[in-house]
Tab-separated table of C-alpha atoms in Angstrom:
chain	number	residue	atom	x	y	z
T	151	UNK	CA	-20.994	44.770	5.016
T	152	UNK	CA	-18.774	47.117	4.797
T	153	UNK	CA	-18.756	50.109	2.344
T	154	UNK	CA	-15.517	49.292	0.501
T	155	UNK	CA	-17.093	45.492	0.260
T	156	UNK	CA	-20.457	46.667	-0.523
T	157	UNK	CA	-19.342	49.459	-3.141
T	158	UNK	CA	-17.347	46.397	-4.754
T	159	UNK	CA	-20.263	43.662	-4.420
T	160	UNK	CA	-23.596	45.062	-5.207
T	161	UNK	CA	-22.486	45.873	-8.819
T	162	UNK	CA	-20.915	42.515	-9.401
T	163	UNK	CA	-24.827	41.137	-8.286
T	164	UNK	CA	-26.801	42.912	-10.316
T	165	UNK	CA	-24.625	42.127	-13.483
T	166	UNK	CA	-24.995	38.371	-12.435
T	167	UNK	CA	-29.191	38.725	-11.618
T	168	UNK	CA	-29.205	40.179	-15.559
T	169	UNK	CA	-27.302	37.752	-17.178
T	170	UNK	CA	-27.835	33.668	-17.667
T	171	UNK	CA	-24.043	33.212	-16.874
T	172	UNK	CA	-22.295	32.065	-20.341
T	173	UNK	CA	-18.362	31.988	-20.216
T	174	UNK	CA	-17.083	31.001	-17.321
T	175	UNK	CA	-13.022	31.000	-16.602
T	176	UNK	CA	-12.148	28.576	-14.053
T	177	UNK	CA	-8.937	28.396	-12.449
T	178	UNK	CA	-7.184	25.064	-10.707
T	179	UNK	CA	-4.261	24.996	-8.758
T	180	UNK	CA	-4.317	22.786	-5.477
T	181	UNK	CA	-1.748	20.613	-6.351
T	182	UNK	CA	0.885	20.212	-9.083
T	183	UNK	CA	-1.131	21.147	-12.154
T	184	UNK	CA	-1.757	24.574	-13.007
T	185	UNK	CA	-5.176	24.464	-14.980
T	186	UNK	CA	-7.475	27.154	-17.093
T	187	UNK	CA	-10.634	25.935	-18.617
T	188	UNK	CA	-13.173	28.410	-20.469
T	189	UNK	CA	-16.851	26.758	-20.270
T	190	UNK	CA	-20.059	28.094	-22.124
T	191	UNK	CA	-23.289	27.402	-20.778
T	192	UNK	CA	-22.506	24.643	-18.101
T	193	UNK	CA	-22.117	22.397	-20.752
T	194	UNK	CA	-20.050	23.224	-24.031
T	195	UNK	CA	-16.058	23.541	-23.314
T	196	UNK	CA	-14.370	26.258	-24.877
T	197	UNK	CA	-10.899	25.926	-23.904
T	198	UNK	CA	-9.077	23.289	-21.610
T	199	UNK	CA	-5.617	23.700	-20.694
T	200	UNK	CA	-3.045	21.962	-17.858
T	201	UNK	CA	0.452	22.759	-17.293
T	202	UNK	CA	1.891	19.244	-15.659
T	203	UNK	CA	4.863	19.458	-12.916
T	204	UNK	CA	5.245	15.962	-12.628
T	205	UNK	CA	9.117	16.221	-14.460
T	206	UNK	CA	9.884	18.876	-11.980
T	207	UNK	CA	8.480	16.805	-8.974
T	208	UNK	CA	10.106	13.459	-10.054
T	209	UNK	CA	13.544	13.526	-8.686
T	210	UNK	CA	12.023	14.289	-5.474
T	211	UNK	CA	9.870	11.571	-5.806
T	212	UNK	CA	6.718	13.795	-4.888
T	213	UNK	CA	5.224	16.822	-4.191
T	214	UNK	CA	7.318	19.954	-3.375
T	215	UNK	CA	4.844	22.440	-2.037
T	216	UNK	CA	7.141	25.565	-2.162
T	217	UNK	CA	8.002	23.992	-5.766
T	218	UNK	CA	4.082	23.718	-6.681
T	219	UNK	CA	3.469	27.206	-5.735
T	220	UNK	CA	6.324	28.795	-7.782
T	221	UNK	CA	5.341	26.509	-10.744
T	222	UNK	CA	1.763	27.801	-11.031
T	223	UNK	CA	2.789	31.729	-10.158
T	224	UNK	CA	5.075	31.607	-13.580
T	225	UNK	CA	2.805	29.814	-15.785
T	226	UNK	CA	-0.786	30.815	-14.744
T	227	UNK	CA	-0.909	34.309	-16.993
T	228	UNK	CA	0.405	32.283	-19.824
T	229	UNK	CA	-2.401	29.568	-19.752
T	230	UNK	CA	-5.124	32.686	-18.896
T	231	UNK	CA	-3.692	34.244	-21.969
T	232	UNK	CA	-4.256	31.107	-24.013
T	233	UNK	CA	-7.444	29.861	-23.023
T	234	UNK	CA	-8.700	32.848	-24.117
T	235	UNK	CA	-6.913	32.473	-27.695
T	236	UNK	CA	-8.259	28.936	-27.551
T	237	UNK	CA	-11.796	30.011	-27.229
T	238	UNK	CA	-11.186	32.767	-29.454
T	239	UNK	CA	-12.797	35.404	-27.034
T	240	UNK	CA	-11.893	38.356	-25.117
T	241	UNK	CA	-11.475	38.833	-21.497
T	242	UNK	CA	-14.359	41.080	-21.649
T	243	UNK	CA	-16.671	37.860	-23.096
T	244	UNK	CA	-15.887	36.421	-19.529
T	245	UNK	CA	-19.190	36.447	-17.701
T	246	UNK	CA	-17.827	35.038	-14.214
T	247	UNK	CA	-14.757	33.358	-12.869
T	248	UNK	CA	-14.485	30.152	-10.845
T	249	UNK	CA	-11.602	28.882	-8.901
T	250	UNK	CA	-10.566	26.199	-6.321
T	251	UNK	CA	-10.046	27.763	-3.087
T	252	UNK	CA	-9.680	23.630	-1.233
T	253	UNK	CA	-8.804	21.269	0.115
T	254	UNK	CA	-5.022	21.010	-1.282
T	255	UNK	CA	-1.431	22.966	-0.727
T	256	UNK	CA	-2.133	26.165	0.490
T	257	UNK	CA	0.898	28.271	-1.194
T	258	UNK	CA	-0.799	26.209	-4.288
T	259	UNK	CA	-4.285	27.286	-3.565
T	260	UNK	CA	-2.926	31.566	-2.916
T	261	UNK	CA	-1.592	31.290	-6.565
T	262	UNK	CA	-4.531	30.658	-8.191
T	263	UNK	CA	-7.139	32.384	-6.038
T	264	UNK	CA	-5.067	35.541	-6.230
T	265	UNK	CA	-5.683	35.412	-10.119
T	266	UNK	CA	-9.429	34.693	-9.977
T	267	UNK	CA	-9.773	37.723	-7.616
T	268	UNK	CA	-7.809	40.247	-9.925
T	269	UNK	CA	-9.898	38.789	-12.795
T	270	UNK	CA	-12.872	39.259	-11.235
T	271	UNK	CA	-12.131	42.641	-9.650
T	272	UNK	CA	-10.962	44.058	-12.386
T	273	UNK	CA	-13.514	43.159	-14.694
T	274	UNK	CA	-16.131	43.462	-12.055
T	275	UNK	CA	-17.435	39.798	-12.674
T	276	UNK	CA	-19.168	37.844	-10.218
T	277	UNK	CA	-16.194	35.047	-8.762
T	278	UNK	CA	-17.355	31.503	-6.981
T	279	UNK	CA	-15.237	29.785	-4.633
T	280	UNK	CA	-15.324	25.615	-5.472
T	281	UNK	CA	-14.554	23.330	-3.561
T	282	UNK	CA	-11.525	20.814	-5.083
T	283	UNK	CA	-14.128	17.400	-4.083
T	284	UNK	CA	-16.980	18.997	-5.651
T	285	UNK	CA	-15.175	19.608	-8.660
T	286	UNK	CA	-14.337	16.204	-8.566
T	287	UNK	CA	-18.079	15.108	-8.984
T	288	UNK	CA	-18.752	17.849	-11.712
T	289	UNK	CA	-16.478	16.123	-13.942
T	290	UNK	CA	-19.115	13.375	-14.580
T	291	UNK	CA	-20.960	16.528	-16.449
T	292	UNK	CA	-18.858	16.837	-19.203
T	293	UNK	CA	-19.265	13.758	-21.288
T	294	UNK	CA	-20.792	15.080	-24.895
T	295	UNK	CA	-24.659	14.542	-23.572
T	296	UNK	CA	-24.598	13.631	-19.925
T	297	UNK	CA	-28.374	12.403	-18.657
T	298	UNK	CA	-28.553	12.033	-15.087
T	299	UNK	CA	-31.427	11.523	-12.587
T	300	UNK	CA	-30.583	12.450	-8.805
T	301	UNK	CA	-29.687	10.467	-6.346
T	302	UNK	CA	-26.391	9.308	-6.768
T	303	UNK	CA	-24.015	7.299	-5.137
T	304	UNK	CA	-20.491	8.735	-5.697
T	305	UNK	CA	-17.000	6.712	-5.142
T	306	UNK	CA	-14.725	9.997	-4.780
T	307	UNK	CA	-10.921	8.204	-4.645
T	308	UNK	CA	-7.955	10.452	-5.242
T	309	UNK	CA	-4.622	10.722	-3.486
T	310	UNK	CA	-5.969	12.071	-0.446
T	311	UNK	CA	-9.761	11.140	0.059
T	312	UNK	CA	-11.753	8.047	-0.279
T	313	UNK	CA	-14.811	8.651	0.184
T	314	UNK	CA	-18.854	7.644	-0.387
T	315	UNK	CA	-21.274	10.405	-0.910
T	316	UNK	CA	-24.692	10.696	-1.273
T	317	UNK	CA	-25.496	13.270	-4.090
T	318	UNK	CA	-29.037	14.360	-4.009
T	319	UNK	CA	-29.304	17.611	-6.127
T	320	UNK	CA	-26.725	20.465	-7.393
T	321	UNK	CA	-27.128	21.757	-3.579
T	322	UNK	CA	-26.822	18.737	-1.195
T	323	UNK	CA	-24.085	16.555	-1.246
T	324	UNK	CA	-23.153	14.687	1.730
T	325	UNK	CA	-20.414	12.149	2.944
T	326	UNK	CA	-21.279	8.635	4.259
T	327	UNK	CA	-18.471	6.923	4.332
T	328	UNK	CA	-14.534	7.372	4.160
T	329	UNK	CA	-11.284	6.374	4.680
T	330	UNK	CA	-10.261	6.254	8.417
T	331	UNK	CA	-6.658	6.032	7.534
T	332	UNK	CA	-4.599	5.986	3.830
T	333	UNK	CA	-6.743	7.038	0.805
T	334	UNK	CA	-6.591	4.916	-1.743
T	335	UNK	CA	-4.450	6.992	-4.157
T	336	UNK	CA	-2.120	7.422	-1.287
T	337	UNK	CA	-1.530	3.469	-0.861
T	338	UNK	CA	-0.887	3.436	-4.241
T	339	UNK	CA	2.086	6.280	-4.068
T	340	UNK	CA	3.502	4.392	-1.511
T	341	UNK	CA	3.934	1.015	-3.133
T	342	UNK	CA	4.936	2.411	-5.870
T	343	UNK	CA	7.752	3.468	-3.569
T	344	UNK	CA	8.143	0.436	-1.983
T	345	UNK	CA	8.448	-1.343	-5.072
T	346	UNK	CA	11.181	1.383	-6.862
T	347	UNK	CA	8.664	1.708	-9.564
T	348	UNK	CA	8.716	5.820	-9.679
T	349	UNK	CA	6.259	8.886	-9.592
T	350	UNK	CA	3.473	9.553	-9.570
T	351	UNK	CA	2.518	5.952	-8.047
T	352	UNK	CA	-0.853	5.496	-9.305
T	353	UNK	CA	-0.010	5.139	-13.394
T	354	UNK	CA	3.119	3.494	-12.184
T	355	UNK	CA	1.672	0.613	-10.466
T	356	UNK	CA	-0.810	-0.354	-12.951
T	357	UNK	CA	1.690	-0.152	-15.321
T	358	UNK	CA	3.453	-2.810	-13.473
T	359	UNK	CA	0.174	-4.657	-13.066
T	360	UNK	CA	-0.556	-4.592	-16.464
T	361	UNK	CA	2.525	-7.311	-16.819
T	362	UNK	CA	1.431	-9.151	-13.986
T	363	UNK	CA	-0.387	-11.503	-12.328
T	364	UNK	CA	-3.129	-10.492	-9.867
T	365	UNK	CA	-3.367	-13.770	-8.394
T	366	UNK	CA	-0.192	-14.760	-7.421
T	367	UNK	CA	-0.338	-13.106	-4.035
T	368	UNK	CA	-3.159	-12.442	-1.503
T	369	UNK	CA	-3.546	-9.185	-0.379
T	370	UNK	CA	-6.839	-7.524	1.585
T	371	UNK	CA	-8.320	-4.113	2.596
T	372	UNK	CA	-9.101	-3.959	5.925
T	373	UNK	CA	-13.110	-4.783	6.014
T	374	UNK	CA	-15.442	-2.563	7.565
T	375	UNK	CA	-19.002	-1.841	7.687
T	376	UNK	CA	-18.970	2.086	7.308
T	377	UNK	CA	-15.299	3.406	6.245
T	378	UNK	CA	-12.337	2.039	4.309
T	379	UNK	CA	-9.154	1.740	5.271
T	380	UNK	CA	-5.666	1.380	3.160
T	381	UNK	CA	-3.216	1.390	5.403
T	382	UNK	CA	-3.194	-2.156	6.743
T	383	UNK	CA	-2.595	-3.302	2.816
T	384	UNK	CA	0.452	-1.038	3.001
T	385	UNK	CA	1.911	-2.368	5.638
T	386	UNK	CA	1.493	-6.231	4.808
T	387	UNK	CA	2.925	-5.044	1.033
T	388	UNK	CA	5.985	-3.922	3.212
T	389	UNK	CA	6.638	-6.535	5.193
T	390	UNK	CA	6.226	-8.991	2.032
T	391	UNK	CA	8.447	-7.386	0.335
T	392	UNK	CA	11.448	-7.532	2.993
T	393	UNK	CA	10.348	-11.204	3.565
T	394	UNK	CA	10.568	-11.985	-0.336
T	395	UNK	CA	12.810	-9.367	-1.947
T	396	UNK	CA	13.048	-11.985	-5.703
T	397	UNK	CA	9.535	-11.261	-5.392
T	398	UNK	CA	8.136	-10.209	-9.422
T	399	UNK	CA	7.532	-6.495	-8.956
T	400	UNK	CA	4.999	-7.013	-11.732
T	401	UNK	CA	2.907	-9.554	-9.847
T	402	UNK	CA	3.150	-7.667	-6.820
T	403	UNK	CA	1.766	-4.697	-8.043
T	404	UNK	CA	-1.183	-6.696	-9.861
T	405	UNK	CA	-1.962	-8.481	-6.725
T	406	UNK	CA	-1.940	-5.327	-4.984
T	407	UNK	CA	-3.879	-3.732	-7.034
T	408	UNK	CA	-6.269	-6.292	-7.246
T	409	UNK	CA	-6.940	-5.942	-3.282
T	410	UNK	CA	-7.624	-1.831	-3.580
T	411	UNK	CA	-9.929	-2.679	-6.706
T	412	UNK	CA	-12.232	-5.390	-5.089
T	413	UNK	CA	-12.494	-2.996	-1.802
T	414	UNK	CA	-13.640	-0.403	-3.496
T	415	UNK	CA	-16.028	-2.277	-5.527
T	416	UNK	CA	-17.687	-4.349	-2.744
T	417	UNK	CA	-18.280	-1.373	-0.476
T	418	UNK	CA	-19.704	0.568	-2.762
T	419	UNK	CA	-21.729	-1.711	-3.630
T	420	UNK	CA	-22.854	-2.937	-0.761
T	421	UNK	CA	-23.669	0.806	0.438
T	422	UNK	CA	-25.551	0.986	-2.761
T	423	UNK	CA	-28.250	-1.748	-1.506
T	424	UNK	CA	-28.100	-0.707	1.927
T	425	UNK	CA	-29.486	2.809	0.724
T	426	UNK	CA	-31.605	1.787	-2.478
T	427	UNK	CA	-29.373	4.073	-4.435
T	428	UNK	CA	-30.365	3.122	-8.281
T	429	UNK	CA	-27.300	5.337	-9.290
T	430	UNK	CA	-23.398	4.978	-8.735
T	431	UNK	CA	-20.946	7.671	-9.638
T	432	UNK	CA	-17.229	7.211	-10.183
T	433	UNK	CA	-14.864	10.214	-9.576
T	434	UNK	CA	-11.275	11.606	-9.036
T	435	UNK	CA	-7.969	10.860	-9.737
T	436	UNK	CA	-8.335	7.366	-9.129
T	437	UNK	CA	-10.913	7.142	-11.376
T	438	UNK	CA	-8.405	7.164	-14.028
T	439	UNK	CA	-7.006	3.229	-13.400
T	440	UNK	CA	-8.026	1.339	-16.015
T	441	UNK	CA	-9.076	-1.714	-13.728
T	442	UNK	CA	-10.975	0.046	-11.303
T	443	UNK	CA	-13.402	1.608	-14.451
T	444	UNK	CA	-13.650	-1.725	-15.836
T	445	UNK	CA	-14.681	-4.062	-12.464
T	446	UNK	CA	-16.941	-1.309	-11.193
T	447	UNK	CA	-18.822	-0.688	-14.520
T	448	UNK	CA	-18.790	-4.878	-14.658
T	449	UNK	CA	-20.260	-4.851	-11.548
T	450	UNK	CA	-22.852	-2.182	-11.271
T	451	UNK	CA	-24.156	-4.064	-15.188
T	452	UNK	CA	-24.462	-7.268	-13.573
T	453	UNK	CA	-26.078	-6.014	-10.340
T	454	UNK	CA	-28.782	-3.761	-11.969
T	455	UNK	CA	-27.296	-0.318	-11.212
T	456	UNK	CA	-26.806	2.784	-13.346
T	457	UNK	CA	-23.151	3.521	-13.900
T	458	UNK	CA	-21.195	7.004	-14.854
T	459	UNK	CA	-17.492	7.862	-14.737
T	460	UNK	CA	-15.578	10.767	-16.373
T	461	UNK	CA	-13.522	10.640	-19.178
T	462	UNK	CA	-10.294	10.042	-18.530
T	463	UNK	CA	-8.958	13.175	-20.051
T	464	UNK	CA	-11.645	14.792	-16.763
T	465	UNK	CA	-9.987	12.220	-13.665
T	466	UNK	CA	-7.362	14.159	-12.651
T	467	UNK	CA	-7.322	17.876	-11.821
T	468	UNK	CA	-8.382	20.174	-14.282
T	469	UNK	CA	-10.077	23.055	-14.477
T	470	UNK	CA	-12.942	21.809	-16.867
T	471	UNK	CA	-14.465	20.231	-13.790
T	472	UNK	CA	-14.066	23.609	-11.587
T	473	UNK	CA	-15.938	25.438	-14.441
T	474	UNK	CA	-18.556	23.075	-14.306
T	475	UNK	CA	-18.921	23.073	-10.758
T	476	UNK	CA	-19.036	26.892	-10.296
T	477	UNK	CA	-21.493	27.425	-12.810
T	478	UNK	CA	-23.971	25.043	-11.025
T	479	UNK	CA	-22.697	26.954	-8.108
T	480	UNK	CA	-23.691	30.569	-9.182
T	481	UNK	CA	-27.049	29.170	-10.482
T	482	UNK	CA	-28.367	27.791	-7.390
T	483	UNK	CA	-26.611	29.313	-4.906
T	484	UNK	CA	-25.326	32.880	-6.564
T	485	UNK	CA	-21.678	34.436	-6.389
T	486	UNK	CA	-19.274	33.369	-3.065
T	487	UNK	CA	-18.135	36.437	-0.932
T	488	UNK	CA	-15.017	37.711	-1.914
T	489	UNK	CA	-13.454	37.639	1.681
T	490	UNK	CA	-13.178	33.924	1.225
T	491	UNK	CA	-9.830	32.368	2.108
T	492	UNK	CA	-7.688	29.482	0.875
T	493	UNK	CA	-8.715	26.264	3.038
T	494	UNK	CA	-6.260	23.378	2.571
T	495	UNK	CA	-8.031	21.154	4.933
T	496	UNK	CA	-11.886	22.144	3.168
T	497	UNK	CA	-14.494	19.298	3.446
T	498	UNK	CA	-17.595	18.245	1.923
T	499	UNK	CA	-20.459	19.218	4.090
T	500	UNK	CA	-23.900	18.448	4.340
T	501	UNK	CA	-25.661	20.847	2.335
T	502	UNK	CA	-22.968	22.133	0.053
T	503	UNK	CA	-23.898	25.222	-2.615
């Protein structure tokens, strides 16, 4: 360690050893939200704010990473500056400061970390690196009175992972299944495409569906025994289109819709009785479709399993669920070093603190 590093670090321990951490900032920018939550105690949320891009984004019809970054660099003072009025405390009532350093857009990821840093520098406060899936799972934490009795299965679907992971305790999370191709938020950006039906794709498509009929058109995930896979569905969506362009748009998305839904569903399922998980877990920005939170909470009922999902105000990013997150991070696993870097391409791993 070097003197510089240690001279910075050793006070920044000792004020977290005498303290039971309290307010926590937590900072989110990996995509096109800029977030700022202020969380007391792990449990009780202070302050919750999230600057959307998605008018900015729109005419592009997605993500504009040099656009994302510039977004969150002049808004992310402004929404420090309010959480803080929200929460009616001073910077100086922060106890630590928690921010998403991955997976996601790196220019994204810079913005936000460089703000944690400065906080946490500045106000020599311990800082904890979070990683953007775990954050995901934390969000299941901040229901008014959330009981929950390790393991867990977890369904993690957003617009870039799909994923099955085992959840033992606050320290050991681990992946057992994914997607080997399209995630399942990403199939749904692209038929939203393919159907004209705007941005962002998920809400788009199942407000289509929500006029349509899931029935009146057959569409299937690819089945397999340990992963999922989208892609295939997106193709065969394609090439029906082009074959039937009078096609209802309505029924099309319902139908495809339906297909995502029912893979999801029966895999995690079935991975539930393969592994005598008692528990299932629903998280991420998929999370938020209204028919995927109704069939899976159907199904676990009828099949005997405890069920949780986030509210949906908690699916998508936010910084509520990085708050969370880092303070179970700092109590079982202490402050991250501050020479951590942004890491667009981050994973879950085995034993993750």
């Amino acid at each position: 360690m070097s003197k510089i590093h240690k001279f910075y670090i050793e006070p920044i321990l000792r004020t977290y050893n005498a303290f039971v951490v309290k307010p926590i900032l937590a900072i989110e920018s990996s995509c096109d939200e800029t977030a700022v939550a202020i969380l007391e105690d792990g449990q009780h949320l202070r302050a919750n704010l999230i600057s959307s891009q998605i008018a900015k984004h729109r005419p592009f019809g997605g993500i504009v990473p040099e656009l994302a970054s510039r977004c969150h660099a002049e808004i992310i003072n402004t929404l420090i500056d309010q959480a803080l009025k929200d929460a009616n405390i001073k910077l100086r009532d922060i106890h630590a400061v928690a921010v998403t350093h991955g997976p996601g857009l790196v220019g994204a990821l810079l913005v936000g970390m460089a703000a944690a840093k400065a906080l946490s520098g500045s106000l020599g406060i311990p800082l904890v690196a979070v990683n953007h899936l775990k954050s995901h799972v934390y969000s299941n934490f901040l229901s008014p009175s959330p009981v929950f009795n390790f393991p867990y299965l977890i369904l993690l679907v957003s617009g870039g992972h799909t994923q099955l992971i085992e959840f033992k305790s606050h320290t050991q999370l681990k992946v057992i299944a994914e997607t080997q191709d399209d995630a399942a938020g990403e199939a749904f950006d692209k038929v939203a495409r393919l159907l004209e039906l705007g941005f962002p794709g998920g809400p788009a498509i199942q407000k289509a569906a929500e006029q349509g009929n899931p029935e009146a058109y057959f569409f299937s995930a690819a089945k397999h025994s340990d992963r999922f896979s989208f892609s295939g569905i997106k193709t065969a969506v394609a090439l029906f289109i082009k074959k039937n362009p009078s096609a209802s748009k309505a029924d099309v998305a319902a139908s495809f819709q339906k297909a995502v839904v029912d893979a999801l569903v029966q895999k995690t399922l079935m991975a539930a009785e393969a592994q005598k998980f008692e528990r299932i877990m629903l998280c991420g920005g998929v999370a938020a479709n209204a028919m995927l939170r109704k069939t899976l909470a159907r199904a676990c009922a009828e099949n005997g399993f405890e069920f949780s999902m986030p509210d949906l105000a908690y699916c998508t990013d936010n910084a509520a669920m990085v708050a969370c997150a880092g303070y179970h991070q700092l109590e079982h696993g202490g402050p991250s070093d501050l020479n951590f870097a942004a890491d667009p391409n981050l994973e879950l791993h085995e034993w993750t603190v």
